[in-house]
PDB file of C-alpha atoms in Angstrom:
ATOM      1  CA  UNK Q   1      -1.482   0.731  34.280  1.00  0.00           C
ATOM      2  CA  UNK Q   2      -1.956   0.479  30.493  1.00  0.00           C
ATOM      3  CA  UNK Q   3      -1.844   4.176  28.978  1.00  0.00           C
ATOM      4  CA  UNK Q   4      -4.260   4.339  26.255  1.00  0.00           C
ATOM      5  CA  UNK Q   5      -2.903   7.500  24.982  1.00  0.00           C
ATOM      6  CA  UNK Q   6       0.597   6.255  23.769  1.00  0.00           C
ATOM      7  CA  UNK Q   7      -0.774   5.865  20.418  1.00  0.00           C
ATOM      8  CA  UNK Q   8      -0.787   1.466  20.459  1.00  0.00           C
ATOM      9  CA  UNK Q   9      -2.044   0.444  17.176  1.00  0.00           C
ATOM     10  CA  UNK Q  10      -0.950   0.995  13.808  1.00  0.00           C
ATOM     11  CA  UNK Q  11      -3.587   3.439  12.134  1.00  0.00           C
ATOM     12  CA  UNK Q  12      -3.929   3.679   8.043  1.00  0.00           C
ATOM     13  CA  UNK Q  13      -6.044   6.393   6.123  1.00  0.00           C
ATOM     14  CA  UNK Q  14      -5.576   7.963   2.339  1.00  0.00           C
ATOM     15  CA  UNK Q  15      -4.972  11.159   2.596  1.00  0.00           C
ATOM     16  CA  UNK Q  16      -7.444  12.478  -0.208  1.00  0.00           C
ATOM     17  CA  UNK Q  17      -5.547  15.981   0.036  1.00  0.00           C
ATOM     18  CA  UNK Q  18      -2.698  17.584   2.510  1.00  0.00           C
ATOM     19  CA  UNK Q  19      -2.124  21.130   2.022  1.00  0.00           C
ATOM     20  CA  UNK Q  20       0.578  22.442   4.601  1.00  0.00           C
ATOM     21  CA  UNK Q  21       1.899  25.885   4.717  1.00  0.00           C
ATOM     22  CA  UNK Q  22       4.981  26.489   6.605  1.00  0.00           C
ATOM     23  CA  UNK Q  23       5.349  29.615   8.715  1.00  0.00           C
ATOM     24  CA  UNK Q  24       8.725  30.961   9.898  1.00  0.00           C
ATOM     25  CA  UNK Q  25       9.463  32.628  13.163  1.00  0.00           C
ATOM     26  CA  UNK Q  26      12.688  33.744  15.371  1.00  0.00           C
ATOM     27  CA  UNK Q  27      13.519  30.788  16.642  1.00  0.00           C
ATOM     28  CA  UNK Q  28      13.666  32.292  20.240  1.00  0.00           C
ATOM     29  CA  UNK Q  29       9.964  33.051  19.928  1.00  0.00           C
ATOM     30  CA  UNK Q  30       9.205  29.495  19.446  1.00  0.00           C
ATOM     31  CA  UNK Q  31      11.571  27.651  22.263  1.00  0.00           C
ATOM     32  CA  UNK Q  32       8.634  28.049  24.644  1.00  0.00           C
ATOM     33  CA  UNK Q  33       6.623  25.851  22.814  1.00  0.00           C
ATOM     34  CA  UNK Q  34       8.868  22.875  22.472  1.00  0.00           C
ATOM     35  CA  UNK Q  35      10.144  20.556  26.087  1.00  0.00           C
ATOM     36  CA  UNK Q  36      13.652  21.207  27.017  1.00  0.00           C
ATOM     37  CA  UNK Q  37      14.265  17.312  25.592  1.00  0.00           C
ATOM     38  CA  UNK Q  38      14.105  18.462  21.471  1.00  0.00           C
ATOM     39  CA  UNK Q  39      15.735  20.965  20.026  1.00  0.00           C
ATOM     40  CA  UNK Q  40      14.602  23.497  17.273  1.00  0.00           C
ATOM     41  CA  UNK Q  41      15.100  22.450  13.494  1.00  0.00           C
ATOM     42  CA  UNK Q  42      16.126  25.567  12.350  1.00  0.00           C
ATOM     43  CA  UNK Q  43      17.811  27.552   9.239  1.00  0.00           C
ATOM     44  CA  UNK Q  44      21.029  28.744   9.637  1.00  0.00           C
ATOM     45  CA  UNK Q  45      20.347  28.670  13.526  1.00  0.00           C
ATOM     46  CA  UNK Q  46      18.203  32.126  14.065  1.00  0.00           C
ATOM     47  CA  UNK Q  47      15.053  30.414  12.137  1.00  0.00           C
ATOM     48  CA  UNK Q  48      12.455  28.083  12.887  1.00  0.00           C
ATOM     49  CA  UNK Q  49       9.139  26.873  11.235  1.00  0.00           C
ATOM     50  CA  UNK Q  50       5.817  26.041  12.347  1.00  0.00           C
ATOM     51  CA  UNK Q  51       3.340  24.143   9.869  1.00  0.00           C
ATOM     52  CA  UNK Q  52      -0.174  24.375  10.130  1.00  0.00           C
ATOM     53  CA  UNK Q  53      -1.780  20.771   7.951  1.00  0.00           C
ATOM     54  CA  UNK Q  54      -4.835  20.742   6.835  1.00  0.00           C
ATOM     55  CA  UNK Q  55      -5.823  17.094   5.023  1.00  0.00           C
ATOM     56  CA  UNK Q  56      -8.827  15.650   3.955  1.00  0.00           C
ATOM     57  CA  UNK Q  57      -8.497  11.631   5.402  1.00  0.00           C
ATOM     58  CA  UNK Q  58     -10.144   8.776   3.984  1.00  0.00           C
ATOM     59  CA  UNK Q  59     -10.865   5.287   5.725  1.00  0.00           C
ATOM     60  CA  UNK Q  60      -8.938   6.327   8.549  1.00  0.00           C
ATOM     61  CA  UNK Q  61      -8.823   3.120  10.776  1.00  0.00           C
ATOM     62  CA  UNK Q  62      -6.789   0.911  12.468  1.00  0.00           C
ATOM     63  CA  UNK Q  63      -4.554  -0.366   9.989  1.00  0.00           C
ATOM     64  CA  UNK Q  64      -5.406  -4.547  11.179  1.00  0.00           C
ATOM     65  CA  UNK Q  65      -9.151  -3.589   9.734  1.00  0.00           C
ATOM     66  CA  UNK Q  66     -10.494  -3.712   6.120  1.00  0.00           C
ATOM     67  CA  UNK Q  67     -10.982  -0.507   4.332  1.00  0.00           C
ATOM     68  CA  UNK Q  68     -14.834  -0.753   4.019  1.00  0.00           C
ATOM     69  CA  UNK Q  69     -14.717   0.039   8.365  1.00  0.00           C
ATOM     70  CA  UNK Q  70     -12.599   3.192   7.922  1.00  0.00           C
ATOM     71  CA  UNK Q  71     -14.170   6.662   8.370  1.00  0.00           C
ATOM     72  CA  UNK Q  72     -13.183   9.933   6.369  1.00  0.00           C
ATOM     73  CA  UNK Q  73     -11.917  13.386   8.268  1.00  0.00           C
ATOM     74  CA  UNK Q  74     -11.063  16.249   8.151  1.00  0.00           C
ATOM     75  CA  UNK Q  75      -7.841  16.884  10.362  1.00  0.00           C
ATOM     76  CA  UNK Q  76      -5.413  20.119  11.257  1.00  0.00           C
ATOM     77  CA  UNK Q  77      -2.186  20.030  12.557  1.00  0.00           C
ATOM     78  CA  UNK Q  78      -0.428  22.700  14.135  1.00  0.00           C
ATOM     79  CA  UNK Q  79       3.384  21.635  14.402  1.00  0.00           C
ATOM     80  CA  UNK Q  80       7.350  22.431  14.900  1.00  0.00           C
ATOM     81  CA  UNK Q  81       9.810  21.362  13.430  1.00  0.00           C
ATOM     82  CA  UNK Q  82      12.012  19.766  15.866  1.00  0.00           C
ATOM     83  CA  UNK Q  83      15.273  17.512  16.031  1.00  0.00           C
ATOM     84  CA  UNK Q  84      15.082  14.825  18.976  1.00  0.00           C
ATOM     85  CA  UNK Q  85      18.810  12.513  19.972  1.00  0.00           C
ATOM     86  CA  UNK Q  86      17.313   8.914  20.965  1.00  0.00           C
ATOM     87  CA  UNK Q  87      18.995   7.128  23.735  1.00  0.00           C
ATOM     88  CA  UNK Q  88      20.936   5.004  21.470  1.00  0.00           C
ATOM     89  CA  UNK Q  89      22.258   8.166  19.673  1.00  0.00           C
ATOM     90  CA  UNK Q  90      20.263   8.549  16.143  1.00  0.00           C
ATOM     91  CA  UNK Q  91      19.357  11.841  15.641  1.00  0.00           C
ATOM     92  CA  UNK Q  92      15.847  12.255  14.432  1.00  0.00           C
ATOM     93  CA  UNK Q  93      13.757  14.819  12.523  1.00  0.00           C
ATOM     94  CA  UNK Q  94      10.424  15.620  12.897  1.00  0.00           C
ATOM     95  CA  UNK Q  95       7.254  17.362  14.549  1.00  0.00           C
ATOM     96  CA  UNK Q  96       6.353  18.469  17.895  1.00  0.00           C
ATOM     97  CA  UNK Q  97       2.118  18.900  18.050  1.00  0.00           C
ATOM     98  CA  UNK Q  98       1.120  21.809  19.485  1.00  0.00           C
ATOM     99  CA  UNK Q  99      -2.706  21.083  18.959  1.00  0.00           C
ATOM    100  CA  UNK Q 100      -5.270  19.603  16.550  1.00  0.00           C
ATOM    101  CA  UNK Q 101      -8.469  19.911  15.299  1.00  0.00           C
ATOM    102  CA  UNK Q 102     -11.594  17.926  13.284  1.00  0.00           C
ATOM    103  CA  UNK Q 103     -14.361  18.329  11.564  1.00  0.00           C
ATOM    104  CA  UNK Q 104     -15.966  15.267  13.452  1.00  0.00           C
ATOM    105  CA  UNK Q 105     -16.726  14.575  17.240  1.00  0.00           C
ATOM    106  CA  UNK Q 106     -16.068  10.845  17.061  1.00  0.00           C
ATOM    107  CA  UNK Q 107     -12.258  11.876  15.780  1.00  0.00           C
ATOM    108  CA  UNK Q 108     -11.776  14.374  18.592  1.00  0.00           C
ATOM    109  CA  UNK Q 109     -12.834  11.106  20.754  1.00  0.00           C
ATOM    110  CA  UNK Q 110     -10.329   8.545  19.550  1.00  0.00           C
ATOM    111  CA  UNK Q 111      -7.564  11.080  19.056  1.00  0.00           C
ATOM    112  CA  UNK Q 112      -8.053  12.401  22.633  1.00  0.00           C
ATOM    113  CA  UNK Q 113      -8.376   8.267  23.951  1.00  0.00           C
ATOM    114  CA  UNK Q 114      -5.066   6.886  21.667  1.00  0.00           C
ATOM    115  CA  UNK Q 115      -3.028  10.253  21.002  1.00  0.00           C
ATOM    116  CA  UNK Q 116      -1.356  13.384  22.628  1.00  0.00           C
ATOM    117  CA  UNK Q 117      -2.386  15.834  19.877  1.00  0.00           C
ATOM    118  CA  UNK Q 118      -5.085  17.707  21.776  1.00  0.00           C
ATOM    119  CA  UNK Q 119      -7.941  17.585  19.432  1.00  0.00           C
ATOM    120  CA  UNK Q 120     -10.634  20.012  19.266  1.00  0.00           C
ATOM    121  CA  UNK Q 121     -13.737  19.728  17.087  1.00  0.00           C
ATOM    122  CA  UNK Q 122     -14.309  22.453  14.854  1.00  0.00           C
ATOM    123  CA  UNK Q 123     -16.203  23.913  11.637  1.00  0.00           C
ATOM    124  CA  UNK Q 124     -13.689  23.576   8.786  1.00  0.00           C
ATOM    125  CA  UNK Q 125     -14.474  23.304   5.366  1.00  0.00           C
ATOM    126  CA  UNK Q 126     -13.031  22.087   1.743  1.00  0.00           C
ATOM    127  CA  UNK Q 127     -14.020  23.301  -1.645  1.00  0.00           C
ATOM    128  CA  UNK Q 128     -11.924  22.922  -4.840  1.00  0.00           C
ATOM    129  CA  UNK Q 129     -12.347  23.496  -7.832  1.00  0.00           C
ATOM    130  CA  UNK Q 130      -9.782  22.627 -10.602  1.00  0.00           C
ATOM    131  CA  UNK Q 131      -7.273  25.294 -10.208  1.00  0.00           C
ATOM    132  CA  UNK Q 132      -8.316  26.539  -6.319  1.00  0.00           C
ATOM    133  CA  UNK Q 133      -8.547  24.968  -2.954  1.00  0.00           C
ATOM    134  CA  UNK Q 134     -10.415  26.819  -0.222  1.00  0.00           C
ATOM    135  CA  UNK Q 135     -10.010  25.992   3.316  1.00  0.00           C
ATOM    136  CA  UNK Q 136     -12.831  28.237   6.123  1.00  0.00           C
ATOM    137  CA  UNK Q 137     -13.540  27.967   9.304  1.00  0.00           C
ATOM    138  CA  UNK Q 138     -15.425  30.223  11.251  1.00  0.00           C
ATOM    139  CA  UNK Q 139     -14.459  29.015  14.362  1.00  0.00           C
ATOM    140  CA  UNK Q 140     -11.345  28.862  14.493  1.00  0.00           C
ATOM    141  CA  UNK Q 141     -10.502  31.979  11.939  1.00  0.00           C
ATOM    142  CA  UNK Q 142      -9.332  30.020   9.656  1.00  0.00           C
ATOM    143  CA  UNK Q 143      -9.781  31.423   5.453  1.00  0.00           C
ATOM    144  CA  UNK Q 144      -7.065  29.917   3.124  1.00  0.00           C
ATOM    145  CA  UNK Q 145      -7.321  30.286  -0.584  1.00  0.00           C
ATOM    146  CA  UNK Q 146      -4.500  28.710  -2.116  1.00  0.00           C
ATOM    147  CA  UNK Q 147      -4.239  28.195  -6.490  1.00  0.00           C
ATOM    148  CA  UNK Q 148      -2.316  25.665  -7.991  1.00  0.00           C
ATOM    149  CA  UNK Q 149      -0.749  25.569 -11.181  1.00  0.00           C
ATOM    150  CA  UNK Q 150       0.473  23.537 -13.413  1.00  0.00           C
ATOM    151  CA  UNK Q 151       4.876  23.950 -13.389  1.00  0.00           C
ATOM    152  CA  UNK Q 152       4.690  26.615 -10.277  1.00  0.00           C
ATOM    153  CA  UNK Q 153       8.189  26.758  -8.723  1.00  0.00           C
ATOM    154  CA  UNK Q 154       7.480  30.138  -6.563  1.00  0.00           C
ATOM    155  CA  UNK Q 155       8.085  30.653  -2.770  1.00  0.00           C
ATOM    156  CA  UNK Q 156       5.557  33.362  -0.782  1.00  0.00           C
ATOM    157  CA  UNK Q 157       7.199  37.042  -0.859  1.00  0.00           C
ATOM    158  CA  UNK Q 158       9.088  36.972   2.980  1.00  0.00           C
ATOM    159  CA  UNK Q 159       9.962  33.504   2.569  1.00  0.00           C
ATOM    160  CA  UNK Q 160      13.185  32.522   4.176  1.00  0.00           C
ATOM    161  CA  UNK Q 161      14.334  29.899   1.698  1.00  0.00           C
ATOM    162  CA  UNK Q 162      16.320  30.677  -1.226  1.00  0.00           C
ATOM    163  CA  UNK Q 163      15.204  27.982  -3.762  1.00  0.00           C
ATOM    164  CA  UNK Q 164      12.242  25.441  -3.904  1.00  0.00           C
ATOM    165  CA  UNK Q 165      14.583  22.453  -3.103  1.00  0.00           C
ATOM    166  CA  UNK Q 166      15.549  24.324   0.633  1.00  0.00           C
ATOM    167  CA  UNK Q 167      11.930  24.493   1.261  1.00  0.00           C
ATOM    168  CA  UNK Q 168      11.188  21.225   0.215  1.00  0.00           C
ATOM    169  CA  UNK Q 169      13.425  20.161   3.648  1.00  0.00           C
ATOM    170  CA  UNK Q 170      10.786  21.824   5.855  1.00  0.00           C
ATOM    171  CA  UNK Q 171       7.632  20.868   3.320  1.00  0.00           C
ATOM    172  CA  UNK Q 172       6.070  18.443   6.118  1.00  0.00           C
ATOM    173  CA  UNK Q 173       5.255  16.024   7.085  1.00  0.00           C
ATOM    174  CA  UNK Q 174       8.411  14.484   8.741  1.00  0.00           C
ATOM    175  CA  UNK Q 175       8.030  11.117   9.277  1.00  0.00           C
ATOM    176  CA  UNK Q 176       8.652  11.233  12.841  1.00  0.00           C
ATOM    177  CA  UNK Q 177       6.193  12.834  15.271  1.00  0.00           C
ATOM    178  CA  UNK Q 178       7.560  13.620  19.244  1.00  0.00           C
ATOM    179  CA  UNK Q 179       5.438  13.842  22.510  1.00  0.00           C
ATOM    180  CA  UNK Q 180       7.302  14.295  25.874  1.00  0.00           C
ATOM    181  CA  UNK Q 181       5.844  12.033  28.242  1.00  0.00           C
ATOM    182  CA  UNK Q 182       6.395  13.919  31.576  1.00  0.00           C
ATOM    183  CA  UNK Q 183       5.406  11.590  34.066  1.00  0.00           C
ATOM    184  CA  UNK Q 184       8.192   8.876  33.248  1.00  0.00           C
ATOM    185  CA  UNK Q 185      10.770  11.113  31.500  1.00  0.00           C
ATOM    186  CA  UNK Q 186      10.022   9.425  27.887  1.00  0.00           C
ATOM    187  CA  UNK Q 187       9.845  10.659  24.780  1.00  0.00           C
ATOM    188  CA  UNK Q 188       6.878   8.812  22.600  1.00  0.00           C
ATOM    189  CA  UNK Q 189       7.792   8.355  19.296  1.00  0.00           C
ATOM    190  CA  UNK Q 190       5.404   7.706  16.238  1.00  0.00           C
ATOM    191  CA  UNK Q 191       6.841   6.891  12.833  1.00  0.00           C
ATOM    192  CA  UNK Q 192       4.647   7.477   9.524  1.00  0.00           C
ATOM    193  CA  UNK Q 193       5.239   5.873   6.636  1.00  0.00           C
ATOM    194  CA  UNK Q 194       4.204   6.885   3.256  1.00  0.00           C
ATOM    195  CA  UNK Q 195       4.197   6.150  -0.694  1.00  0.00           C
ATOM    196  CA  UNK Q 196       3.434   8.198  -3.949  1.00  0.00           C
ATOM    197  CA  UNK Q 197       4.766  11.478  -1.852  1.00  0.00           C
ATOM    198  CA  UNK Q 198       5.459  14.232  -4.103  1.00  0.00           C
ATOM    199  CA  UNK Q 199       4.920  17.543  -2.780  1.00  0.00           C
ATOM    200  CA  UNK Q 200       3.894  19.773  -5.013  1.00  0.00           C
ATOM    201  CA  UNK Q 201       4.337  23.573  -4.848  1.00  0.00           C
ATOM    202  CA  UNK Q 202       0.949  25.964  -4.657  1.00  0.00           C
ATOM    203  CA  UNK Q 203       0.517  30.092  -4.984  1.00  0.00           C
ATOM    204  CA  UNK Q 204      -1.003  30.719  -1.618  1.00  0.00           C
ATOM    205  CA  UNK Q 205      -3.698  34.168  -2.703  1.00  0.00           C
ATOM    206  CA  UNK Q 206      -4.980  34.449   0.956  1.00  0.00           C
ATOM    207  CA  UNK Q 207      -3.768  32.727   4.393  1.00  0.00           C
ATOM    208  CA  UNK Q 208      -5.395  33.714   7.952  1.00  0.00           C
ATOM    209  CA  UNK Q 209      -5.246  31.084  10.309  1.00  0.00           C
ATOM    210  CA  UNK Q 210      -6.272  32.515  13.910  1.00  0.00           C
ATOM    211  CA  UNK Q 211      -3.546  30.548  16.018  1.00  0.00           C
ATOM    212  CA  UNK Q 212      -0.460  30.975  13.718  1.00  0.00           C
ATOM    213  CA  UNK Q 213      -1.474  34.375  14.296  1.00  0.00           C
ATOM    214  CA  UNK Q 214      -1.506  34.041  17.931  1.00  0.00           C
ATOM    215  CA  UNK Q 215       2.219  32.994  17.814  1.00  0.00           C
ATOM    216  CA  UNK Q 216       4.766  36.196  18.630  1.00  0.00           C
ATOM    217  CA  UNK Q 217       2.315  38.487  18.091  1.00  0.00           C
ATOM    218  CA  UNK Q 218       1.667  37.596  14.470  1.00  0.00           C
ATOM    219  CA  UNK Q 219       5.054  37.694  13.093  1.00  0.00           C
ATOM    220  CA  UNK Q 220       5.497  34.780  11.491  1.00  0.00           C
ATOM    221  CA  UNK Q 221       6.015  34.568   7.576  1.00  0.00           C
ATOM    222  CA  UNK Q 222       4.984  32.444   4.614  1.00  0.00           C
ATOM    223  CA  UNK Q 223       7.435  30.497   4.491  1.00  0.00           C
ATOM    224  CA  UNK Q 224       6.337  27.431   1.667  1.00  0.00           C
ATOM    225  CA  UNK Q 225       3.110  25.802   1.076  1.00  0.00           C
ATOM    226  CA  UNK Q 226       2.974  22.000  -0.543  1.00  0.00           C
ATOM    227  CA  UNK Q 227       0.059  20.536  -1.765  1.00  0.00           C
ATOM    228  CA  UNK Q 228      -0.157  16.423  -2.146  1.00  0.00           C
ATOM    229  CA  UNK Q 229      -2.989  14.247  -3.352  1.00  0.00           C
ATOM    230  CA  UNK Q 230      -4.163  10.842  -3.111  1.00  0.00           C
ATOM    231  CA  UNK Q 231      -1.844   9.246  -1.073  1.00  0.00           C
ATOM    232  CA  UNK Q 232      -1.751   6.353   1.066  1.00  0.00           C
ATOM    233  CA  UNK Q 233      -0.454   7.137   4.824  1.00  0.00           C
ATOM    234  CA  UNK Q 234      -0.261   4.630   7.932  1.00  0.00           C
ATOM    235  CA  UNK Q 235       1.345   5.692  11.416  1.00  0.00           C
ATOM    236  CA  UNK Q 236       3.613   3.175  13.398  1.00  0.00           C
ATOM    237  CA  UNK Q 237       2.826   1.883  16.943  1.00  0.00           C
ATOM    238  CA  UNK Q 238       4.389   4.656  19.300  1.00  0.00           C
ATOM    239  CA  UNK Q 239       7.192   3.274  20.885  1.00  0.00           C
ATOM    240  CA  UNK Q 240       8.747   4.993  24.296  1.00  0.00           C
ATOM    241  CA  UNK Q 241      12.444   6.004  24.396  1.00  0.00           C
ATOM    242  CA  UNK Q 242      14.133   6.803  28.199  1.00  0.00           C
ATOM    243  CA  UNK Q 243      15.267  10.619  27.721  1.00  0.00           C
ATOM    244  CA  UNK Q 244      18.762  10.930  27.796  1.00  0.00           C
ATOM    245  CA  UNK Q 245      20.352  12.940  30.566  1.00  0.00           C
ATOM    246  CA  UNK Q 246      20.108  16.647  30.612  1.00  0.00           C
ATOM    247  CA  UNK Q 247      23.886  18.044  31.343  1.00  0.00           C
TER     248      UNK Q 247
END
């Protein structure tokens, strides 16, 4: 039977603005979270990161349709870092999707029908003004304030990362994304493809996001936070590779 949910069309959107702030952890407190088939991307082994994306979408669509039938979202990712070895041995970086959410109940539709990312619709919120981005949501606890500035080159007070070029490595997002397709033992694979991506480093004032939270008992850190605007974005068919035996 014909599973809608392995993500089967190409899918194209503009991503108006991304901000993602990257939060790490132990990496045995995150190990749960991630199928025994991918492996934590880590720092020096005893670190790993979890992103939480927030991005403002426009004329998100199938990418075989015109513009003019596209639809603008808000989406959030919540997402590991993760390394996965393919069955023909090419060793991949990318994200493992822990959840998602909308601003829109026709988007937590489709992504439910063609995707694995768990959406949820919920009450988030943009504002900006020309040096500050807020991000709220009531519902999911959710109050980011972050300023940007014109040269910034900082990294948040705990981070783990001792220059901006390290943290660019785990700025997100990866062009791979991984879901672990129990039933037949597959991982599915879905490759995103960008242009015109140049993160750019942002002062983060305030940052409480309700699930990061939730993770260890709150202990993860600031790690980085990238802001990029106006860029174009399309995601790849998903396409299924046979896990490789577990020794």
């Amino acid at each position: 039977m014909f599973n809608l949910k392995l993500h089967p069309f190409e899918v194209s959107a503009n991503f108006k603005l991304s901000l993602v702030l990257t939060y790490s952890f132990k990496s045995e407190s995150l190990k749960d979270f991630i199928p025994e088939c991918l492996e934590l991307d880590t720092l020096n082994g005893d670190t790993g990161f979890m992103a939480a994306a927030f991005v403002q979408t426009e004329n998100l669509r199938p990418r075989i349709l015109p513009e003019i039938l596209g639809e603008d979202f808000i989406l959030i990712g919540y997402r590991i870092f993760v390394r996965y070895k393919t069955s023909y041995g090419k060793r991949l970086r990318g994200l493992y999707i822990l959840k998602s959410e909308t601003d829109k109940i026709r988007m937590k539709i489709g992504g439910n029908l063609f995707t694995n990312y768990n959406y949820s619709k919920t009450d988030i919120k943009f504002s900006e003004s020309s040096d500050l981005i807020n991000i709220v949501s009531e519902k999911s606890g959710i109050n980011i304030k972050a300023e940007v500035l014109d040269g910034y080159e900082g990294l948040p007070a705990e981070s783990p990362f001792k220059d901006i070029k390290e943290a660019r490595r785990f700025s997100g997002p990866l062009p791979f994304t991984f879901s672990y397709l129990k039933d037949s033992d597959e991982m599915l694979i879905v490759e995103g493809v960008r242009s015109n991506w140049k993160p750019k480093p942002v002062k983060i004032i305030e940052s409480e996001i309700k699930f990061i939270n939730s993770i260890d008992s709150g202990k993860g850190k600031l790690a980085n936070a990238f802001l990029v605007k106006d860029t174009p974005y399309y995601w790849k068919k998903g396409i299924k590779d046979k896990i490789l035996k577990r020794e």
